[in-house]
Amino acid sequence: DWMPRTVLMAKSTLVWLWQLSKKYERQITTLDAIPDEELDELARRGFTGLWLIGLWERSAASRTIKQWKGNPEAAASAYSLHDYDIAAELGGWDALCGLRERCMRRGIRLGSDMVPNHTGIDSRWIMENPDRFLQLDYPPYPQYRYDSGNLSTNPDIVVQIEDHYYDNSDCAVVFHHYDRRSGRHRYIYHGNDGTSMPWNDTAQIDFLNPEAREAVIRTIIGVCRQFSIVRFDAAMTLAKRHIQRLWYPEPGHGGDIASRAEHAISTEEFNRRIPHEFWREVVDRCAQEAPNTLLLAEAFWMMEGYFVRTLGMHRVYNSAFMNMLKKEENQKYRDTIKNTLAFDPEILKRFVNFMNNPDEDTAAAQFGKGDKYFGICILMVTMPGLPMFGHGQIEGFEEKYGMEYRRAYYEESPDTALIERHEREVFPLMKRRTLFSGSSDFRLFDLWTDGAVNENVFAYSNRSGMDRTLVLYNNSYYNTSGWINAGSVAIPQKDGSFRQDNLAQAMLLHNDPHYFVILHETLRGLYFIRSSKELFERGLFVMLNGYEAQVYLDIYEVEDCDFSTWARLHSESNGAGMKNPQEALEDMLLDDIFRPFCALLAPERIEDARKVFLGETESPNEDTLRAVEAFLTTAVEFRKEVVYDPFAGDKKGGTADVKAAVSGWSKTLLAYAKSFKDAAAEKAGFAAQLRNSLVNELRIDAFIYGYTVLELCRVVAGAKAAGSEAVVLFEYWHFDRKMRECFEALGIDGGAAYRFIETAKAFMRRLVPGKSGLKAEWLKESASADGKASLTAASVIQTIHDSEDFRRLLGVNEWEGVDWFNKEAFEEVSFYALVISLAYTSVDSAAVFARELNSAEAKSGYQMKSFIKSLGTKTSSKSSTKKSASGEEPASAKTTKTTTKKSSTEKPAAKKS
C-alpha cells in the first residue's frame, strides 16, 4: 500500500556526501554519518523514497582506467561493479543498516540500483566464473592490440582493454582476459546497448547461459531483500527481442554490435536456449521470495507498456514525459496519455515520471527555473505514476554528475528562491500524493477554444474516494482560455464496455440547480464557486497564462438552503476567486454591520485617536464620534433583526443609550491619553517603553484604539453586560476577523494583529462589576480620588495561571511534568495587557508591576512554577478548568485550585454567574 504514494529522490551518493561535508563543515564520508537533519528535511518535504546511486563495491579497474585517462580524482563508475557488497568506503553493511533504520523511522524507504546486464571487467565473477560472460577465444578484429597495463589485482588473472582506447583512436568491443594458471586467453565483450560506444569498463553477461541467468536472478533477490526499492539499470537490453538484436541476430540480419553477425542463430534456437522472458521470471520469483520490494525498470525504446503489462514490472521509466514536454510536443504526449487510457488505464500509474535522470542534463539545464519548470514539475507530482526528482533539482544545480564523480566541480549554491517556490507550490502536493497516484478514476479533458482543441493544455481530474482533484497546465508561451467538459477518451470498463465521462460526472457532482461546487485553487490560495448544473451542461471555463498551472483540491459540493445564500454568493462573486468561501458568505450576510464597523477602523479614525493619545488634540473629532454613533445605532438595530440572538435565544432584543455610550467611549480615549501623558513624564522602564511605542509604532495606537472598539460591543450587548458578553458578541458577528483585516490593510503584520486581538478578548473576558463600574479581575479596588485600581501580583498570576486563553497566548506547554512558557509570547502579551489595563489602573501601578514581571521572568528559566515563586505567590501546578462555549470559565473552577497570600485589605476575586 505504500508503493502508490512513493515520491523518489535520487542522490549520487559520493557527491552528496561531499556536499554534506561542505554544508555541515565536517567530514561526512559514510552512510551512518548522514545527518538526521537531512533525513528530516526530506521527510518534511514529502519524499518517501531515497534512491542512493553508487552504493556497491565498485570496480578498481574502472577507477584506474578513468585516472589513466586524465582524471586523478575519479572514482569507478557506479555501474561498473566488483560485487554486491556495500562499499567499504561508505561504511559497509553496518552503516547501511543504520541509515535504513533512521530513514524508515521517518517514512522514507531506501532504494538502490541493480545492474543485471554486466559487471566490471575485474569483478568477482570475472575472476571466479568467467564462463558466465559473452566471449570469444580470439579477438574479433586482427588490428586490436592488448599491450597496455594490467587492470587486474588478482595475480593469476590479467585484464587489459584495447590499446587504442587510451588515445581515443578506437573503442574495441571486447577486452582481453588471460588466466595464467590455465594459459587460456578469452576476449570478453564489453556491455553495450547498441546505440553508441561500448562501456569499456564493463563485461557483458551471456543471458543464453542458464547458469548465468540463474546467478543474476539470485543476486537480484538478494538485493531486493535489502532494499524497498530496486532500480534495474538498462533493463530494456534484457528483453528477449533486444538480447537477440544485440548479441544473437538471425542469420542474414547482420547485427547492431560489431562482430556479432557471424554468431547469428535461428529464432528457434534462440527461443530454445532462452524459452521465457528473463524479466517475467524475475518478477515472479521476487513476488515469492522478496514480495515487499518495488521493482523499477529503466526501459526505453517504446517498451514501457510491455514492461508493465506483459513482464509485470511494478514501475517503468517514462522518458516521454521529460522529452516531449521539454520540446513542447504537447499533442504527442497527450496522445500518449490517451492511447494508454484507451488501452488500459492501470498502465498509467506504473510510469516513473521525471524531469532528469543520472544520464540526462539536469532539470534546471533542460527546463530553466521559471514557470515552465514549475508547471511541468506540478504535472509530475499530480499525475498517476511515481514522481522522481534528480540530485540537485530542488536546489537548481546545473551540473550533471558523472557516474565517476566524487565531488561537484561547479561552484554552485542552492537557489533559495527556487527552493522557497518548491515549498509553496510543489511540496504540499507531494504530501497529498494519494489523491493523484491512482489511474482508475483519472480522466483527461480537452480545452476547446474557438471551435478547436488546444493541444497545449493538459486538463485532468482524479479521485481518491470522495476527495476530488482537478489540474490544469498550459505548456505554451501563449495565453489561452476556453471550456473543458467532455472527456478526451473513452475508458474501458471491467465489463468490456467503454465510458467517457464529462467533467461533472468525473467529479461525482449533482445535476441539480440547487447544488454548487467549491473548488480550492491551491497555488493562488483562492476558492471558486460554480454551479453544478452549469458544469454538467457547459463545463468549466478556464483562463491560463503561458506556462501557468492551476491545481484544484478540497473540492466539495454544497446544497443551497431556503435563503439561497450560495446562489447569491455565486451571483455576486461573478466567477472571481475568494480567500475563504465561509468568510465570503459572512461578508455578504453581515455587510450591513461590517460596513460601519470597518468605518470605525479606517486609517483616518485611527489617526484621530493617535492625536488624542499623544495630546495633540483634546478630544476625538466630530467625524470619529459620528462613526461611533453610526456603528452603535446600526448594531443595536441589527440585534433586533437577527434570527438568533447569542444572549436571548430566539428572543430578539437589543437596546442601548447610544448618546451616553458615545460619551463614555470618548472618556475612555481621554483616560488613555491622560495615562500616556503621565507616561511621558517617566524617564525609564515600562512608561518610557510605552511612550516610545506610541510615537514610533502605528500598530500600538491602532491596537489601543481597537480595544476601545471591542469595548463598544459591551454596550451593544446590554447596559449592564460584563466583558465576557462583549466578547461573545464580538466573535458571534466575526468582528475579530474584520478587525484583523483592517489592521492588515494598514500594513500591520497579521500575526501580531491576531495576538493582540486574542489578548484584548482575554482581557475583556475578565472585566467584572466593581464599585465604580467595570474592572479587571486582577485589579484591586481603590478608594483614591481618581477611582483607579491597582495591580497585585497574586491576583494577576492567579488569573493567568487559571485561564486557558492566557496560557495559550503565553505558549504554556507541559513537558516532563513542567509547565514552560514562551519568552517572546510572554513579553508581547504582557506588554499588550499592561497597555490595555491603563484604562483601569494608574501608570505608576502598571510600571511597578512591569518591573516585577521583568524581574520574575529573568529568574524563572521560563518555567511557570519558578516564575510564580519569583513573584512570591503559590498556585497549583496546572489549570484543569474548562471553558464554556462562549470561552468563559465556570465560576466553580475559578479559584478552587489556587492558593494565594492576600493582605488583610485585599478582597477575593469576584465570581461571575
Coordinates of C-alpha atoms in Angstrom, one line a residue, residues 290-599:
A290 CA 11.1 -10.7 -1.9
P291 CA 7.5 -9.5 -2.1
N292 CA 7.9 -6.2 -0.3
T293 CA 10.2 -4.6 -2.8
L294 CA 9.1 -2.1 -5.5
L295 CA 10.7 -3.2 -8.8
L296 CA 11.6 -0.3 -11.1
A297 CA 12.9 -0.7 -14.6
E298 CA 14.9 1.7 -16.6
A299 CA 13.4 0.9 -20.0
F300 CA 13.3 3.0 -23.2
W301 CA 12.7 2.1 -26.9
M302 CA 8.9 2.3 -26.6
M303 CA 8.9 -0.7 -24.3
E304 CA 7.3 1.0 -21.3
G305 CA 3.9 -0.6 -21.8
Y306 CA 5.4 -4.1 -22.5
F307 CA 7.4 -4.0 -19.3
V308 CA 4.4 -3.3 -17.0
R309 CA 1.7 -5.1 -19.0
T310 CA 3.4 -8.3 -20.1
L311 CA 6.5 -8.5 -17.9
G312 CA 4.7 -7.4 -14.7
M313 CA 7.3 -4.8 -13.7
H314 CA 5.9 -2.6 -10.9
R315 CA 7.2 0.7 -12.4
V316 CA 9.0 1.7 -15.6
Y317 CA 10.8 4.8 -16.8
N318 CA 8.6 7.2 -18.8
S319 CA 11.2 9.2 -20.7
A320 CA 8.4 10.6 -23.0
F321 CA 7.3 12.8 -20.1
M322 CA 10.7 14.6 -20.0
N323 CA 11.5 14.6 -23.7
M324 CA 8.1 15.6 -25.1
L325 CA 7.2 18.2 -22.5
K326 CA 10.6 19.8 -22.8
K327 CA 10.3 20.1 -26.5
E328 CA 6.6 21.2 -26.1
E329 CA 5.5 18.2 -28.2
N330 CA 2.2 18.5 -26.3
Q331 CA -0.1 16.8 -28.8
K332 CA 2.2 13.8 -28.9
Y333 CA 2.3 13.5 -25.2
R334 CA -1.5 14.0 -24.9
D335 CA -1.8 11.2 -27.5
T336 CA 0.4 9.0 -25.4
I337 CA -1.8 9.5 -22.4
K338 CA -5.0 9.0 -24.4
N339 CA -3.7 5.8 -26.0
T340 CA -2.7 4.4 -22.7
L341 CA -6.1 5.2 -21.2
A342 CA -7.9 3.7 -24.1
F343 CA -5.8 0.5 -23.8
D344 CA -5.5 0.1 -20.1
P345 CA -5.6 2.9 -17.5
E346 CA -3.7 0.8 -15.0
I347 CA -0.5 1.2 -17.1
L348 CA -0.5 5.0 -16.4
K349 CA 0.1 4.5 -12.7
R350 CA 3.1 2.3 -13.4
F351 CA 5.1 5.1 -15.1
V352 CA 8.0 6.8 -13.4
N353 CA 7.8 10.5 -14.4
F354 CA 11.0 12.6 -14.2
M355 CA 12.5 15.8 -15.4
N356 CA 16.0 14.5 -15.5
N357 CA 17.9 11.3 -14.5
P358 CA 21.6 10.5 -14.0
D359 CA 22.1 10.0 -17.7
E360 CA 20.5 13.3 -18.7
D361 CA 21.2 17.0 -18.3
T362 CA 19.8 18.5 -15.1
A363 CA 16.3 19.8 -14.8
A364 CA 17.5 23.4 -14.5
A365 CA 19.5 23.0 -17.7
Q366 CA 16.6 21.5 -19.6
F367 CA 13.6 23.4 -18.2
G368 CA 15.0 26.5 -16.6
K369 CA 13.8 27.8 -13.2
G370 CA 10.7 29.7 -14.2
D371 CA 7.0 29.0 -14.7
K372 CA 7.6 26.2 -17.3
Y373 CA 9.8 24.3 -14.8
F374 CA 7.2 24.6 -12.1
G375 CA 4.3 23.8 -14.4
I376 CA 5.9 20.5 -15.6
C377 CA 7.0 19.7 -12.0
I378 CA 3.4 20.1 -10.9
L379 CA 2.4 17.7 -13.7
M380 CA 5.0 15.3 -12.4
V381 CA 3.7 15.2 -8.8
T382 CA -0.1 15.3 -9.7
M383 CA -0.2 12.6 -12.5
P384 CA -0.6 8.9 -11.8
G385 CA 2.7 7.1 -11.5
L386 CA 5.9 7.6 -9.4
P387 CA 7.4 11.1 -9.4
M388 CA 11.2 11.1 -9.3
F389 CA 13.4 14.1 -8.5
G390 CA 17.0 14.3 -9.6
H391 CA 20.0 15.2 -7.5
G392 CA 20.2 18.9 -7.1
Q393 CA 16.9 19.5 -8.9
I394 CA 15.3 21.4 -6.0
E395 CA 18.4 23.4 -5.4
G396 CA 18.6 24.5 -9.0
F397 CA 22.0 22.9 -9.6
E398 CA 23.0 22.8 -13.3
E399 CA 26.0 20.4 -13.1
K400 CA 25.5 16.9 -14.4
Y401 CA 27.3 14.5 -12.1
G402 CA 29.2 11.8 -13.9
M403 CA 29.0 8.2 -12.5
E404 CA 32.7 8.5 -11.6
Y405 CA 32.3 11.8 -9.7
R406 CA 33.4 12.1 -6.1
R407 CA 32.5 15.7 -5.8
A408 CA 30.9 18.6 -7.7
Y409 CA 33.1 20.6 -9.9
Y410 CA 30.9 23.7 -10.4
E411 CA 30.8 26.3 -7.7
E412 CA 27.0 26.3 -7.1
S413 CA 24.9 27.5 -4.2
P414 CA 21.3 26.4 -3.6
D415 CA 18.9 28.8 -5.3
T416 CA 16.8 30.0 -2.2
A417 CA 14.1 31.5 -4.4
L418 CA 13.7 28.2 -6.3
I419 CA 13.6 26.2 -3.0
E420 CA 11.0 28.6 -1.5
R421 CA 8.8 28.2 -4.5
H422 CA 9.0 24.4 -4.2
E423 CA 8.0 24.9 -0.6
R424 CA 4.9 26.9 -1.6
E425 CA 3.8 25.0 -4.8
V426 CA 5.2 21.5 -5.0
F427 CA 5.9 20.0 -1.6
P428 CA 2.3 20.5 -0.3
L429 CA 1.1 18.4 -3.4
M430 CA 3.7 15.7 -2.7
K431 CA 2.3 15.3 0.8
R432 CA -1.1 14.5 -0.7
R433 CA 0.2 12.1 -3.2
T434 CA -2.6 9.6 -2.5
L435 CA -5.0 11.9 -4.3
F436 CA -3.1 11.7 -7.6
S437 CA -1.4 8.3 -7.7
G438 CA -4.3 6.1 -8.9
S439 CA -5.4 5.8 -12.5
S440 CA -8.8 4.1 -12.4
D441 CA -10.6 7.4 -11.8
F442 CA -8.1 9.5 -13.8
R443 CA -9.8 11.5 -16.6
L444 CA -8.3 13.6 -19.3
F445 CA -10.2 16.5 -20.9
D446 CA -9.9 18.7 -23.9
L447 CA -9.8 22.5 -23.8
W448 CA -12.0 23.9 -26.5
T449 CA -11.2 27.4 -27.7
D450 CA -12.5 29.0 -30.9
G451 CA -14.0 25.7 -32.0
A452 CA -10.8 23.6 -31.8
V453 CA -9.0 21.7 -29.2
N454 CA -5.9 23.4 -27.7
E455 CA -3.4 20.6 -27.5
N456 CA -1.0 22.6 -25.4
V457 CA -3.3 22.4 -22.4
F458 CA -3.3 19.4 -20.0
A459 CA -6.5 19.2 -18.1
Y460 CA -7.3 16.2 -15.9
S461 CA -9.2 15.1 -12.8
N462 CA -8.7 12.3 -10.4
R463 CA -10.3 11.0 -7.2
S464 CA -9.5 9.1 -4.1
G465 CA -12.8 8.2 -2.6
M466 CA -14.7 11.4 -2.5
D467 CA -11.5 13.5 -2.5
R468 CA -11.5 15.1 -5.9
T469 CA -8.8 16.9 -7.8
L470 CA -8.6 19.0 -11.0
V471 CA -5.3 20.0 -12.6
L472 CA -4.7 22.4 -15.5
Y473 CA -1.5 23.3 -17.2
N474 CA -0.7 25.3 -20.3
N475 CA 2.7 24.1 -21.7
S476 CA 3.0 27.0 -24.1
Y477 CA 4.3 30.6 -24.0
Y478 CA 0.9 31.9 -25.2
N479 CA -2.1 32.7 -23.1
T480 CA -5.3 30.7 -23.7
S481 CA -8.9 30.4 -22.5
G482 CA -11.8 28.1 -23.2
W483 CA -14.1 25.4 -21.9
I484 CA -13.4 21.9 -20.6
N485 CA -16.2 19.4 -20.4
A486 CA -16.2 16.2 -22.4
G487 CA -13.5 13.6 -21.6
S488 CA -10.8 13.2 -24.2
V489 CA -11.1 9.5 -24.5
A490 CA -13.4 6.6 -23.7
I491 CA -12.1 4.5 -20.8
P492 CA -12.5 0.7 -20.9
Q493 CA -14.5 -0.9 -18.1
K494 CA -14.2 -4.3 -16.4
D495 CA -17.4 -5.5 -18.2
G496 CA -15.9 -4.8 -21.6
S497 CA -17.8 -1.5 -22.1
F498 CA -16.3 2.0 -22.6
R499 CA -17.2 5.1 -20.6
Q500 CA -16.5 8.7 -21.5
D501 CA -17.3 10.9 -18.5
N502 CA -17.7 14.7 -18.7
L503 CA -16.1 16.8 -16.0
A504 CA -19.1 16.9 -13.7
Q505 CA -19.5 13.1 -13.9
A506 CA -15.9 12.6 -13.2
M507 CA -16.2 14.7 -10.0
L508 CA -19.4 13.0 -8.9
L509 CA -21.5 16.2 -8.9
H510 CA -25.3 16.6 -8.8
N511 CA -27.1 17.6 -12.0
D512 CA -29.3 19.9 -9.9
P513 CA -29.6 23.8 -9.9
H514 CA -29.7 23.7 -6.1
Y515 CA -26.1 22.4 -5.8
F516 CA -22.9 24.4 -6.1
V517 CA -19.3 23.2 -6.2
I518 CA -16.5 24.9 -4.3
L519 CA -13.0 24.5 -5.9
H520 CA -9.9 25.4 -4.0
E521 CA -7.1 26.6 -6.3
T522 CA -4.1 25.9 -4.1
L523 CA -1.3 27.7 -5.9
R524 CA -3.1 31.1 -5.6
G525 CA -4.9 30.2 -2.4
L526 CA -8.3 31.1 -3.8
Y527 CA -11.7 29.4 -3.7
F528 CA -14.1 29.5 -6.6
I529 CA -17.9 28.7 -6.6
R530 CA -19.5 27.2 -9.7
S531 CA -23.0 25.9 -10.4
S532 CA -23.0 22.1 -10.5
K533 CA -25.8 22.3 -13.1
E534 CA -23.7 24.6 -15.3
L535 CA -20.7 22.2 -15.0
F536 CA -22.9 19.4 -16.4
E537 CA -24.3 21.5 -19.2
R538 CA -21.4 23.6 -20.3
G539 CA -18.3 22.5 -18.4
L540 CA -15.8 24.8 -16.7
F541 CA -14.5 28.0 -18.3
V542 CA -10.7 28.4 -17.7
M543 CA -8.1 31.1 -18.4
L544 CA -4.5 30.2 -18.4
N545 CA -1.4 32.4 -18.9
G546 CA 1.6 31.0 -20.7
Y547 CA 3.1 28.1 -18.6
E548 CA 0.5 28.6 -15.9
A549 CA -0.6 25.7 -13.7
Q550 CA -3.8 25.6 -11.6
V551 CA -4.4 22.8 -9.1
Y552 CA -7.8 22.5 -7.5
L553 CA -8.1 20.4 -4.3
D554 CA -10.5 20.2 -1.4
I555 CA -13.4 20.2 -3.9
Y556 CA -16.8 19.8 -2.3
E557 CA -20.5 20.4 -3.1
V558 CA -22.9 22.5 -1.1
E559 CA -26.7 22.3 -1.3
D560 CA -28.4 25.7 -1.2
C561 CA -30.6 26.4 1.7
D562 CA -34.1 28.1 1.7
F563 CA -32.5 31.6 1.8
S564 CA -30.5 30.9 -1.4
T565 CA -27.2 32.1 0.2
W566 CA -24.9 30.0 -2.0
A567 CA -26.8 31.1 -5.1
R568 CA -26.5 34.7 -4.1
L569 CA -22.7 34.2 -3.4
H570 CA -22.3 32.6 -6.8
S571 CA -24.0 35.5 -8.5
E572 CA -22.2 38.2 -6.5
S573 CA -18.8 36.7 -6.9
N574 CA -19.2 36.7 -10.7
G575 CA -16.6 34.0 -11.2
A576 CA -13.9 35.7 -9.2
G577 CA -11.9 33.8 -6.6
M578 CA -12.2 34.3 -2.8
K579 CA -9.9 33.6 0.0
N580 CA -12.4 31.7 2.1
P581 CA -16.0 30.9 1.0
Q582 CA -17.3 30.8 4.5
E583 CA -15.9 34.3 5.2
A584 CA -17.3 35.4 1.8
L585 CA -20.7 34.3 3.0
E586 CA -20.2 36.2 6.2
D587 CA -19.2 39.3 4.4
M588 CA -22.3 39.1 2.2
L589 CA -24.8 38.3 5.0
L590 CA -23.3 40.7 7.6
D591 CA -22.5 43.5 5.2
D592 CA -24.9 45.9 7.0
I593 CA -23.0 45.6 10.3
F594 CA -19.5 45.1 8.8
R595 CA -19.5 48.5 6.9
P596 CA -20.0 50.7 10.0
F597 CA -17.6 48.5 12.0
C598 CA -14.8 48.8 9.4
A599 CA -15.5 52.5 9.1

